[in-house]
C-alpha positions as a printed NumPy array, in Angstrom:
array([[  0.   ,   0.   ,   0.   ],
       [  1.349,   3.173,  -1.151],
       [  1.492,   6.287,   1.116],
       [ -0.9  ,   9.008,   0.721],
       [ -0.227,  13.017,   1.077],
       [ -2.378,  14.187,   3.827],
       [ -3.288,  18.237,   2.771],
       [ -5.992,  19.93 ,   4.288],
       [ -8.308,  19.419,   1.557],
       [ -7.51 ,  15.611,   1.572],
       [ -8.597,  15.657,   5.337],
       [-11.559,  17.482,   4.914],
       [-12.79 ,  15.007,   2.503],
       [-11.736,  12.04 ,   4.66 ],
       [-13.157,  13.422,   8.339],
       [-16.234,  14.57 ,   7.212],
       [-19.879,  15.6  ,   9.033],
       [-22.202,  12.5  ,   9.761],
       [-23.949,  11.303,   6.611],
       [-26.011,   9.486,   9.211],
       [-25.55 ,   6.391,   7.005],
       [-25.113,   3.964,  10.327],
       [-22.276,   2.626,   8.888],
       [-19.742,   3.16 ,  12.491],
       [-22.603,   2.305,  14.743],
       [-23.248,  -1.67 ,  13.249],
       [-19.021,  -1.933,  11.946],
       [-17.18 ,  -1.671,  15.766],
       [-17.999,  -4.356,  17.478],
       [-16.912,  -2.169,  20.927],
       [-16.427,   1.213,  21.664],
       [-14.293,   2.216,  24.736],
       [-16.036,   3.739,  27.209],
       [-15.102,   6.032,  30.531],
       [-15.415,   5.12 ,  34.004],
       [-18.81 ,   6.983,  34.764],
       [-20.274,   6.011,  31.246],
       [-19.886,   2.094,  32.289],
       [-23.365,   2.611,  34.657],
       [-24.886,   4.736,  32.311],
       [-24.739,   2.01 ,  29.221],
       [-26.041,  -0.175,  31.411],
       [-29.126,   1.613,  32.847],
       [-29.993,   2.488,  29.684],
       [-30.337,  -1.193,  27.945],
       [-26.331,  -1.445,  26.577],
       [-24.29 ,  -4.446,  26.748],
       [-20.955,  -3.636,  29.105],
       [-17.996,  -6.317,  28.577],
       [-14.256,  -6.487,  29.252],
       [-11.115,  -8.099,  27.535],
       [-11.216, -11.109,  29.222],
       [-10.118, -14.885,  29.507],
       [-12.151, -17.725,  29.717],
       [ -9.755, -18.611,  32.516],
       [-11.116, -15.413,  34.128],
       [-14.549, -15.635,  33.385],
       [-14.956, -18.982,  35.208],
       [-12.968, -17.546,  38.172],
       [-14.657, -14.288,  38.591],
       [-17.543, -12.748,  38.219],
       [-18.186, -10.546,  35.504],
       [-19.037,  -7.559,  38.013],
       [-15.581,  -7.991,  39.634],
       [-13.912,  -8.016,  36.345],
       [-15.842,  -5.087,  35.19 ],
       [-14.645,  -3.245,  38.414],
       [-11.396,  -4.456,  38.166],
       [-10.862,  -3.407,  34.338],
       [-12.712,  -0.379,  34.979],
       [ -9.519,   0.993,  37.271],
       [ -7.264,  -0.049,  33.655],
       [ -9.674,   2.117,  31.43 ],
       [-10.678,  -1.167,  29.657],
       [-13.816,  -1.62 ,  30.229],
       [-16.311,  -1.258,  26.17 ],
       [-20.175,  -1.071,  25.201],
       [-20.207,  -4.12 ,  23.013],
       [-22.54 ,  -5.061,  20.408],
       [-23.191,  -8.696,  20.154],
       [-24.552,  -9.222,  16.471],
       [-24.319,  -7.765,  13.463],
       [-27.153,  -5.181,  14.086],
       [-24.814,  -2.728,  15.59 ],
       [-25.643,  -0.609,  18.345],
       [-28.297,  -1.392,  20.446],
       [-28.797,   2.881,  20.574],
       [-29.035,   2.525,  16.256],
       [-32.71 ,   3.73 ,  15.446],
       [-33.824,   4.157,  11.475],
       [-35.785,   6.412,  10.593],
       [-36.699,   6.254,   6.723],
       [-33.115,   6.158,   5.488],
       [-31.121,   7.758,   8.375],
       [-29.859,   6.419,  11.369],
       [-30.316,   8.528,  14.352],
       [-28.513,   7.67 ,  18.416],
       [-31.629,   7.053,  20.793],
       [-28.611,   8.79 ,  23.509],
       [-27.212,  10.724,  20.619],
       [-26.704,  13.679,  24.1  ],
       [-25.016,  11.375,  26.514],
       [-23.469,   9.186,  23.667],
       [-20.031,   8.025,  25.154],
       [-16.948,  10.116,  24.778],
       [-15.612,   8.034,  22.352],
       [-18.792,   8.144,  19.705],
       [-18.675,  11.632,  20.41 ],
       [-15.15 ,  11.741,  18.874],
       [-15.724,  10.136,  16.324],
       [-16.056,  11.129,  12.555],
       [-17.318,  10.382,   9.303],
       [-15.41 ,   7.866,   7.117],
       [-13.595,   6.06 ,   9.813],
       [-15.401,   2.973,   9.043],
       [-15.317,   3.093,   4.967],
       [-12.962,   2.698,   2.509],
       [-11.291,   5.835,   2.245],
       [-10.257,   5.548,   6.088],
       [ -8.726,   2.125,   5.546],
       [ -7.164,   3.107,   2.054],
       [ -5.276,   5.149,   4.307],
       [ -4.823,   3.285,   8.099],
       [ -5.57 ,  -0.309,   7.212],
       [ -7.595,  -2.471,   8.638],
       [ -7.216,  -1.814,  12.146],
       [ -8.939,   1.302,  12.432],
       [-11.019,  -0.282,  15.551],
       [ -7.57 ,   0.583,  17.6  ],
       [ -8.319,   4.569,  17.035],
       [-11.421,   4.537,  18.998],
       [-11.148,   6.038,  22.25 ]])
C-alpha cells in the first residue's frame, strides 16, 4: 500500500460531518467507554464487557472483572450481532442515536469515514484501535 499526502483538503474530505448512514454504529464491534459512562450504558439497555479470559470468566464474576478493568480504562459497550448498536434507530433512510446527548466520549469523537474505505485506504484495517 502506497502512502498518501495528507493536505488539508484531503482531510476534509476524509473526516467529514455524519452522513447518518449507520455505517460506524453496526461496523465496531466495541467502543471504549469512561469510568462513569460504564453505569450509564447499562441503565440504559447497553451491553458492558471487558477483555477477558475464559480462565477469568470462570474464576470471577463478571461484576468484579468489570470493576477491576474499569480501574485499567478497559472496560467497552459491546454489540453482540451484526445489528450494531443497540442505541441505532432508522428512521426512513437515516440512522439517528436514541442517547445521541449522553453518547459516550468516544462516539462523540468520532467522525465520518472512519469505518469506509477511504479511512482504511489510508490506516488499514485496524482502524477499531483509534477509537477512544
Amino acid at each position: 500500500m502506497g502512502k498518501i499526502e495528507l493536505d488539508d483538503v484531503v482531510l476534509k474530505t476524509i473526516l467529514q460531518d455524519c452522513r447518518q448512514c449507520g455505517t460506524c454504529c453496526k461496523k465496531y464491534k466495541k467502543v471504549l467507554l469512561q469510568g462513569d459512562e460504564v453505569a450509564y450504558i447499562k441503565k440504559m439497555g447497553g451491553h458492558v464487557g471487558v477483555d477477558a479470559t475464559l480462565k477469568e470468566l470462570r474464576e470471577k464474576p463478571l461484576a468484579q472483572l468489570i470493576e477491576e478493568n474499569k480501574e485499567k480504562g478497559r472496560v467497552y459497550m459491546i454489540h453482540p450481532d451484526d445489528k450494531g448498536c443497540v442505541f441505532l434507530e432508522q428512521r426512513n433512510d437515516l440512522y439517528f442515536c436514541k442517547i445521541y446527548h449522553y453518547r459516550p466520549l468516544s462516539c462523540q469523537g468520532f467522525r465520518c469515514n472512519l469505518a469506509d474505505e477511504s479511512f482504511l485506504t489510508l490506516f488499514g484495517d485496524n482502524a477499531i484501535s483509534l477509537l477512544g
